[in-house]
PDB file of C-alpha atoms in Angstrom:
ATOM      1  CA  UNK A   1      94.919 118.598 123.242  1.00 94.00           C
ATOM      2  CA  UNK A   2      93.820 116.837 126.432  1.00 92.00           C
ATOM      3  CA  UNK A   3      90.598 118.895 126.580  1.00 91.00           C
ATOM      4  CA  UNK A   4      89.826 118.304 122.902  1.00 92.00           C
ATOM      5  CA  UNK A   5      90.519 114.579 123.193  1.00 94.00           C
ATOM      6  CA  UNK A   6      88.348 114.237 126.296  1.00 91.00           C
ATOM      7  CA  UNK A   7      85.441 116.053 124.650  1.00 90.00           C
ATOM      8  CA  UNK A   8      85.594 113.757 121.617  1.00 90.00           C
ATOM      9  CA  UNK A   9      85.639 110.679 123.874  1.00 88.00           C
ATOM     10  CA  UNK A  10      82.534 111.933 125.671  1.00 86.00           C
ATOM     11  CA  UNK A  11      80.643 113.141 122.606  1.00 81.00           C
ATOM     12  CA  UNK A  12      78.966 109.955 121.439  1.00 73.00           C
ATOM     13  CA  UNK A  13      76.149 110.445 118.950  1.00 59.00           C
ATOM     14  CA  UNK A  14      72.782 111.494 120.315  1.00 63.00           C
ATOM     15  CA  UNK A  15      73.950 112.152 123.865  1.00 70.00           C
ATOM     16  CA  UNK A  16      74.453 115.332 125.839  1.00 75.00           C
ATOM     17  CA  UNK A  17      77.842 115.822 127.503  1.00 75.00           C
ATOM     18  CA  UNK A  18      77.823 115.998 131.293  1.00 77.00           C
ATOM     19  CA  UNK A  19      81.169 117.538 132.139  1.00 78.00           C
ATOM     20  CA  UNK A  20      83.105 116.969 135.332  1.00 80.00           C
ATOM     21  CA  UNK A  21      86.700 117.826 136.120  1.00 83.00           C
ATOM     22  CA  UNK A  22      87.751 114.188 136.280  1.00 84.00           C
ATOM     23  CA  UNK A  23      86.491 113.662 132.711  1.00 83.00           C
ATOM     24  CA  UNK A  24      89.509 115.549 131.401  1.00 88.00           C
ATOM     25  CA  UNK A  25      91.834 112.976 132.936  1.00 92.00           C
ATOM     26  CA  UNK A  26      90.968 110.809 129.906  1.00 91.00           C
ATOM     27  CA  UNK A  27      92.756 113.130 127.505  1.00 93.00           C
ATOM     28  CA  UNK A  28      95.583 113.795 129.935  1.00 94.00           C
ATOM     29  CA  UNK A  29      96.243 110.089 130.461  1.00 95.00           C
ATOM     30  CA  UNK A  30      96.195 109.358 126.736  1.00 96.00           C
ATOM     31  CA  UNK A  31      98.558 112.242 126.013  1.00 96.00           C
ATOM     32  CA  UNK A  32     100.934 110.931 128.680  1.00 96.00           C
ATOM     33  CA  UNK A  33     100.752 107.431 127.190  1.00 97.00           C
ATOM     34  CA  UNK A  34     101.546 108.807 123.741  1.00 97.00           C
ATOM     35  CA  UNK A  35     104.509 110.793 125.030  1.00 97.00           C
ATOM     36  CA  UNK A  36     105.887 107.917 127.116  1.00 97.00           C
ATOM     37  CA  UNK A  37     105.699 105.488 124.193  1.00 97.00           C
ATOM     38  CA  UNK A  38     107.618 108.012 122.098  1.00 97.00           C
ATOM     39  CA  UNK A  39     110.262 108.372 124.820  1.00 97.00           C
ATOM     40  CA  UNK A  40     110.717 104.592 124.923  1.00 97.00           C
ATOM     41  CA  UNK A  41     111.126 104.371 121.140  1.00 96.00           C
ATOM     42  CA  UNK A  42     113.385 107.424 121.115  1.00 96.00           C
ATOM     43  CA  UNK A  43     115.730 105.852 123.671  1.00 95.00           C
ATOM     44  CA  UNK A  44     116.066 102.778 121.467  1.00 94.00           C
ATOM     45  CA  UNK A  45     116.543 104.911 118.347  1.00 92.00           C
ATOM     46  CA  UNK A  46     119.365 106.845 120.029  1.00 89.00           C
ATOM     47  CA  UNK A  47     119.400 109.618 117.437  1.00 86.00           C
ATOM     48  CA  UNK A  48     119.505 107.347 114.386  1.00 89.00           C
ATOM     49  CA  UNK A  49     117.276 108.091 111.401  1.00 91.00           C
ATOM     50  CA  UNK A  50     114.763 105.341 110.673  1.00 93.00           C
ATOM     51  CA  UNK A  51     113.727 104.863 107.050  1.00 92.00           C
ATOM     52  CA  UNK A  52     110.094 105.000 105.984  1.00 93.00           C
ATOM     53  CA  UNK A  53     110.749 101.792 104.071  1.00 93.00           C
ATOM     54  CA  UNK A  54     109.748  98.711 106.047  1.00 94.00           C
ATOM     55  CA  UNK A  55     112.421  96.008 106.391  1.00 93.00           C
ATOM     56  CA  UNK A  56     112.460  92.830 104.329  1.00 92.00           C
ATOM     57  CA  UNK A  57     109.418  90.719 105.205  1.00 92.00           C
ATOM     58  CA  UNK A  58     111.637  87.667 105.516  1.00 91.00           C
ATOM     59  CA  UNK A  59     112.979  89.179 108.743  1.00 91.00           C
ATOM     60  CA  UNK A  60     109.549  89.817 110.263  1.00 96.00           C
ATOM     61  CA  UNK A  61     108.412  87.863 113.282  1.00 95.00           C
ATOM     62  CA  UNK A  62     104.800  87.120 114.178  1.00 95.00           C
ATOM     63  CA  UNK A  63     104.431  90.299 116.231  1.00 96.00           C
ATOM     64  CA  UNK A  64     105.692  92.399 113.297  1.00 97.00           C
ATOM     65  CA  UNK A  65     103.290  90.843 110.811  1.00 97.00           C
ATOM     66  CA  UNK A  66     100.445  91.263 113.287  1.00 97.00           C
ATOM     67  CA  UNK A  67     100.967  94.937 114.171  1.00 98.00           C
ATOM     68  CA  UNK A  68     101.443  95.968 110.534  1.00 98.00           C
ATOM     69  CA  UNK A  69      98.283  94.102 109.542  1.00 97.00           C
ATOM     70  CA  UNK A  70      96.329  95.665 112.383  1.00 97.00           C
ATOM     71  CA  UNK A  71      97.563  99.128 111.370  1.00 98.00           C
ATOM     72  CA  UNK A  72      96.176  98.699 107.837  1.00 97.00           C
ATOM     73  CA  UNK A  73      92.733  97.741 109.133  1.00 97.00           C
ATOM     74  CA  UNK A  74      92.663 100.477 111.741  1.00 97.00           C
ATOM     75  CA  UNK A  75      93.637 103.062 109.123  1.00 97.00           C
ATOM     76  CA  UNK A  76      90.813 101.885 106.850  1.00 97.00           C
ATOM     77  CA  UNK A  77      88.248 102.053 109.677  1.00 97.00           C
ATOM     78  CA  UNK A  78      89.519 105.465 110.791  1.00 97.00           C
ATOM     79  CA  UNK A  79      89.238 106.865 107.256  1.00 95.00           C
ATOM     80  CA  UNK A  80      85.736 105.437 106.834  1.00 95.00           C
ATOM     81  CA  UNK A  81      84.591 106.925 110.151  1.00 94.00           C
ATOM     82  CA  UNK A  82      85.937 110.368 109.224  1.00 91.00           C
ATOM     83  CA  UNK A  83      84.163 110.244 105.858  1.00 92.00           C
ATOM     84  CA  UNK A  84      80.886 109.778 107.770  1.00 92.00           C
ATOM     85  CA  UNK A  85      81.803 112.508 110.303  1.00 89.00           C
ATOM     86  CA  UNK A  86      81.833 109.953 113.123  1.00 91.00           C
ATOM     87  CA  UNK A  87      84.691 111.599 115.000  1.00 91.00           C
ATOM     88  CA  UNK A  88      84.097 109.656 118.198  1.00 91.00           C
ATOM     89  CA  UNK A  89      84.244 106.339 116.305  1.00 93.00           C
ATOM     90  CA  UNK A  90      87.467 107.373 114.555  1.00 94.00           C
ATOM     91  CA  UNK A  91      89.050 108.393 117.870  1.00 95.00           C
ATOM     92  CA  UNK A  92      87.975 105.164 119.587  1.00 95.00           C
ATOM     93  CA  UNK A  93      89.420 103.048 116.777  1.00 96.00           C
ATOM     94  CA  UNK A  94      92.885 104.600 117.072  1.00 97.00           C
ATOM     95  CA  UNK A  95      92.758 104.691 120.874  1.00 96.00           C
ATOM     96  CA  UNK A  96      92.164 100.944 121.163  1.00 96.00           C
ATOM     97  CA  UNK A  97      94.857 100.180 118.603  1.00 97.00           C
ATOM     98  CA  UNK A  98      97.512 102.453 120.057  1.00 97.00           C
ATOM     99  CA  UNK A  99      96.990 101.732 123.747  1.00 96.00           C
ATOM    100  CA  UNK A 100      95.717  98.155 123.686  1.00 95.00           C
ATOM    101  CA  UNK A 101      97.744  96.696 120.810  1.00 97.00           C
ATOM    102  CA  UNK A 102     100.801  98.829 120.087  1.00 97.00           C
ATOM    103  CA  UNK A 103     101.752  99.829 123.644  1.00 97.00           C
ATOM    104  CA  UNK A 104     100.435  96.946 125.750  1.00 95.00           C
ATOM    105  CA  UNK A 105     101.440  94.160 123.371  1.00 95.00           C
ATOM    106  CA  UNK A 106     103.807  95.072 120.550  1.00 97.00           C
ATOM    107  CA  UNK A 107     106.268  97.193 122.501  1.00 96.00           C
ATOM    108  CA  UNK A 108     106.395  94.532 125.211  1.00 94.00           C
ATOM    109  CA  UNK A 109     106.892  91.673 122.738  1.00 95.00           C
ATOM    110  CA  UNK A 110     109.826  93.341 120.973  1.00 96.00           C
ATOM    111  CA  UNK A 111     111.779  94.197 124.129  1.00 95.00           C
ATOM    112  CA  UNK A 112     113.825  90.949 124.002  1.00 94.00           C
ATOM    113  CA  UNK A 113     114.925  91.910 120.476  1.00 95.00           C
ATOM    114  CA  UNK A 114     115.594  95.538 121.363  1.00 95.00           C
ATOM    115  CA  UNK A 115     117.757  94.515 124.312  1.00 94.00           C
ATOM    116  CA  UNK A 116     119.294  91.466 122.623  1.00 93.00           C
ATOM    117  CA  UNK A 117     122.573  90.951 120.771  1.00 92.00           C
ATOM    118  CA  UNK A 118     121.067  90.245 117.330  1.00 93.00           C
ATOM    119  CA  UNK A 119     121.553  93.567 115.540  1.00 93.00           C
ATOM    120  CA  UNK A 120     119.412  92.601 112.547  1.00 93.00           C
ATOM    121  CA  UNK A 121     116.472  91.556 114.737  1.00 94.00           C
ATOM    122  CA  UNK A 122     116.838  94.725 116.791  1.00 95.00           C
ATOM    123  CA  UNK A 123     116.847  96.954 113.717  1.00 95.00           C
ATOM    124  CA  UNK A 124     113.774  95.218 112.273  1.00 96.00           C
ATOM    125  CA  UNK A 125     111.761  95.633 115.463  1.00 96.00           C
ATOM    126  CA  UNK A 126     112.829  99.255 115.875  1.00 96.00           C
ATOM    127  CA  UNK A 127     112.056 100.148 112.254  1.00 97.00           C
ATOM    128  CA  UNK A 128     108.537  98.743 112.506  1.00 97.00           C
ATOM    129  CA  UNK A 129     107.904 100.365 115.906  1.00 97.00           C
ATOM    130  CA  UNK A 130     108.963 103.806 114.628  1.00 97.00           C
ATOM    131  CA  UNK A 131     106.954 103.554 111.429  1.00 96.00           C
ATOM    132  CA  UNK A 132     103.818 102.366 113.224  1.00 97.00           C
ATOM    133  CA  UNK A 133     104.203 105.220 115.713  1.00 97.00           C
ATOM    134  CA  UNK A 134     104.662 107.751 112.898  1.00 97.00           C
ATOM    135  CA  UNK A 135     101.510 106.621 111.100  1.00 97.00           C
ATOM    136  CA  UNK A 136      99.578 106.601 114.357  1.00 97.00           C
ATOM    137  CA  UNK A 137     100.626 110.200 114.953  1.00 97.00           C
ATOM    138  CA  UNK A 138      99.289 111.130 111.516  1.00 97.00           C
ATOM    139  CA  UNK A 139      95.937 109.498 112.289  1.00 97.00           C
ATOM    140  CA  UNK A 140      95.726 111.286 115.632  1.00 97.00           C
ATOM    141  CA  UNK A 141      96.841 114.673 114.319  1.00 96.00           C
ATOM    142  CA  UNK A 142      93.334 115.983 113.435  1.00 94.00           C
ATOM    143  CA  UNK A 143      92.276 115.206 117.017  1.00 94.00           C
ATOM    144  CA  UNK A 144      95.351 116.225 119.039  1.00 96.00           C
ATOM    145  CA  UNK A 145      97.451 118.426 116.735  1.00 96.00           C
ATOM    146  CA  UNK A 146      99.976 119.903 119.174  1.00 97.00           C
ATOM    147  CA  UNK A 147     101.510 116.857 120.864  1.00 97.00           C
ATOM    148  CA  UNK A 148     101.513 114.876 117.600  1.00 97.00           C
ATOM    149  CA  UNK A 149     103.410 117.674 115.836  1.00 97.00           C
ATOM    150  CA  UNK A 150     105.894 117.883 118.708  1.00 97.00           C
ATOM    151  CA  UNK A 151     106.647 114.155 118.596  1.00 97.00           C
ATOM    152  CA  UNK A 152     106.676 114.162 114.773  1.00 97.00           C
ATOM    153  CA  UNK A 153     109.440 116.766 114.773  1.00 96.00           C
ATOM    154  CA  UNK A 154     111.637 114.341 116.722  1.00 94.00           C
ATOM    155  CA  UNK A 155     110.864 111.303 114.568  1.00 94.00           C
ATOM    156  CA  UNK A 156     110.685 112.748 111.052  1.00 92.00           C
ATOM    157  CA  UNK A 157     113.508 112.579 108.557  1.00 92.00           C
ATOM    158  CA  UNK A 158     115.150 115.824 107.441  1.00 91.00           C
ATOM    159  CA  UNK A 159     113.319 115.840 104.117  1.00 92.00           C
ATOM    160  CA  UNK A 160     109.900 115.152 105.661  1.00 94.00           C
ATOM    161  CA  UNK A 161     107.324 117.953 105.840  1.00 95.00           C
ATOM    162  CA  UNK A 162     105.561 118.950 109.038  1.00 96.00           C
ATOM    163  CA  UNK A 163     102.874 116.513 110.076  1.00 96.00           C
ATOM    164  CA  UNK A 164     100.113 118.999 109.210  1.00 94.00           C
ATOM    165  CA  UNK A 165     101.000 118.872 105.505  1.00 95.00           C
ATOM    166  CA  UNK A 166     102.288 115.294 105.358  1.00 95.00           C
ATOM    167  CA  UNK A 167     100.514 112.740 103.190  1.00 93.00           C
ATOM    168  CA  UNK A 168      97.725 111.077 105.160  1.00 94.00           C
ATOM    169  CA  UNK A 169      98.207 107.310 105.667  1.00 94.00           C
ATOM    170  CA  UNK A 170      96.354 104.969 103.348  1.00 94.00           C
ATOM    171  CA  UNK A 171      95.831 101.259 104.075  1.00 95.00           C
ATOM    172  CA  UNK A 172      97.745  98.758 101.957  1.00 95.00           C
ATOM    173  CA  UNK A 173      95.854  95.515 101.403  1.00 94.00           C
ATOM    174  CA  UNK A 174      99.110  93.682 100.627  1.00 94.00           C
ATOM    175  CA  UNK A 175     100.234  94.203 104.228  1.00 96.00           C
ATOM    176  CA  UNK A 176      97.137  92.658 105.780  1.00 96.00           C
ATOM    177  CA  UNK A 177      97.781  89.230 107.289  1.00 96.00           C
ATOM    178  CA  UNK A 178      94.750  87.392 108.679  1.00 96.00           C
ATOM    179  CA  UNK A 179      96.847  84.346 109.596  1.00 95.00           C
ATOM    180  CA  UNK A 180      99.175  86.449 111.737  1.00 95.00           C
ATOM    181  CA  UNK A 181      96.202  88.066 113.467  1.00 96.00           C
ATOM    182  CA  UNK A 182      94.679  84.660 114.229  1.00 94.00           C
ATOM    183  CA  UNK A 183      97.973  83.302 115.599  1.00 93.00           C
ATOM    184  CA  UNK A 184      98.520  86.424 117.655  1.00 94.00           C
ATOM    185  CA  UNK A 185      95.013  86.175 119.085  1.00 93.00           C
ATOM    186  CA  UNK A 186      95.844  82.653 120.281  1.00 91.00           C
ATOM    187  CA  UNK A 187      99.096  83.815 121.816  1.00 89.00           C
ATOM    188  CA  UNK A 188      97.362  86.691 123.608  1.00 89.00           C
ATOM    189  CA  UNK A 189      94.695  84.369 125.015  1.00 89.00           C
ATOM    190  CA  UNK A 190      97.339  81.997 126.362  1.00 86.00           C
ATOM    191  CA  UNK A 191      99.406  84.790 127.923  1.00 86.00           C
ATOM    192  CA  UNK A 192      96.333  86.333 129.570  1.00 86.00           C
ATOM    193  CA  UNK A 193      95.286  82.905 130.913  1.00 85.00           C
ATOM    194  CA  UNK A 194      98.750  82.297 132.358  1.00 83.00           C
ATOM    195  CA  UNK A 195      98.792  85.734 133.989  1.00 82.00           C
ATOM    196  CA  UNK A 196      95.368  85.058 135.507  1.00 84.00           C
ATOM    197  CA  UNK A 197      96.506  81.717 136.928  1.00 84.00           C
ATOM    198  CA  UNK A 198      99.669  83.330 138.312  1.00 82.00           C
ATOM    199  CA  UNK A 199      97.566  85.954 140.061  1.00 81.00           C
ATOM    200  CA  UNK A 200      95.073  83.454 141.452  1.00 84.00           C
ATOM    201  CA  UNK A 201      97.873  81.170 142.739  1.00 85.00           C
ATOM    202  CA  UNK A 202      99.997  84.085 144.036  1.00 83.00           C
ATOM    203  CA  UNK A 203     102.952  83.109 141.843  1.00 81.00           C
ATOM    204  CA  UNK A 204     105.481  85.992 141.744  1.00 81.00           C
ATOM    205  CA  UNK A 205     106.252  87.406 138.269  1.00 74.00           C
ATOM    206  CA  UNK A 206     109.947  86.604 138.750  1.00 77.00           C
ATOM    207  CA  UNK A 207     109.250  82.863 138.929  1.00 78.00           C
ATOM    208  CA  UNK A 208     109.409  81.198 135.520  1.00 76.00           C
ATOM    209  CA  UNK A 209     107.059  78.396 134.499  1.00 70.00           C
ATOM    210  CA  UNK A 210     107.053  75.916 131.650  1.00 71.00           C
ATOM    211  CA  UNK A 211     103.966  75.764 129.454  1.00 69.00           C
ATOM    212  CA  UNK A 212     102.958  72.506 127.771  1.00 66.00           C
ATOM    213  CA  UNK A 213     100.469  72.638 124.897  1.00 60.00           C
ATOM    214  CA  UNK A 214      98.889  69.850 122.900  1.00 59.00           C
ATOM    215  CA  UNK A 215      99.195  71.319 119.423  1.00 51.00           C
ATOM    216  CA  UNK A 216      96.687  68.988 117.829  1.00 52.00           C
ATOM    217  CA  UNK A 217      98.821  69.134 114.707  1.00 49.00           C
ATOM    218  CA  UNK A 218      98.003  72.783 114.025  1.00 50.00           C
ATOM    219  CA  UNK A 219     101.279  74.353 115.047  1.00 47.00           C
ATOM    220  CA  UNK A 220     100.105  75.904 118.316  1.00 50.00           C
ATOM    221  CA  UNK A 221     102.917  74.302 120.318  1.00 47.00           C
ATOM    222  CA  UNK A 222     105.532  75.661 117.930  1.00 48.00           C
ATOM    223  CA  UNK A 223     103.974  79.111 118.117  1.00 51.00           C
ATOM    224  CA  UNK A 224     104.101  79.174 121.916  1.00 52.00           C
ATOM    225  CA  UNK A 225     107.597  77.704 122.006  1.00 49.00           C
ATOM    226  CA  UNK A 226     108.899  80.694 120.050  1.00 47.00           C
ATOM    227  CA  UNK A 227     107.600  82.982 122.804  1.00 49.00           C
ATOM    228  CA  UNK A 228     108.484  80.773 125.781  1.00 45.00           C
ATOM    229  CA  UNK A 229     110.562  83.514 127.417  1.00 39.00           C
TER     230      UNK A 229
END
């Protein structure tokens, strides 16, 4: 899987592949990231079956609406790239979503709910995390079939088929949410700016800081207040 993944990363259209041993670290690192994200979700799941049905939208927070919306658009782009035999483009689309959005942002944002006392909020976050991971595995399966099947066997319900013969994900336009994506983009920009300032001023991560925002009447202050922790 790591070799196959690395070759696809390197095989952009119209270019020869210059192979070196370190090139295969790309596939190894991605495979490790995929496995570690599964282990994190699996620890939270603790052996419980998670339904394929998404929870009631009324219980979704901004991060939930955002990641589900992003998944629909990524699935559509992945499918379009495969139809045109642009394997590298399909791989890159899922890579950026899984590593940069699901792992680096969504899993971090839901940790307060996963470790909190609100059982309903915890179940909602866990359900969405598992279902996003399952669909991501299905998208990745044509590229890295062995590790995706291994993880799928742990996450699938008893009545589910093997990943190889499971129904391929299709985007659902009703789950797209441009407003959530715009709000999340703002939140990400603010968090990155704060992290940059912390680094430049040598402020330790353990030291909390208050953030004051002039909302300008567009709800930005309320958005940031909900993620003040």
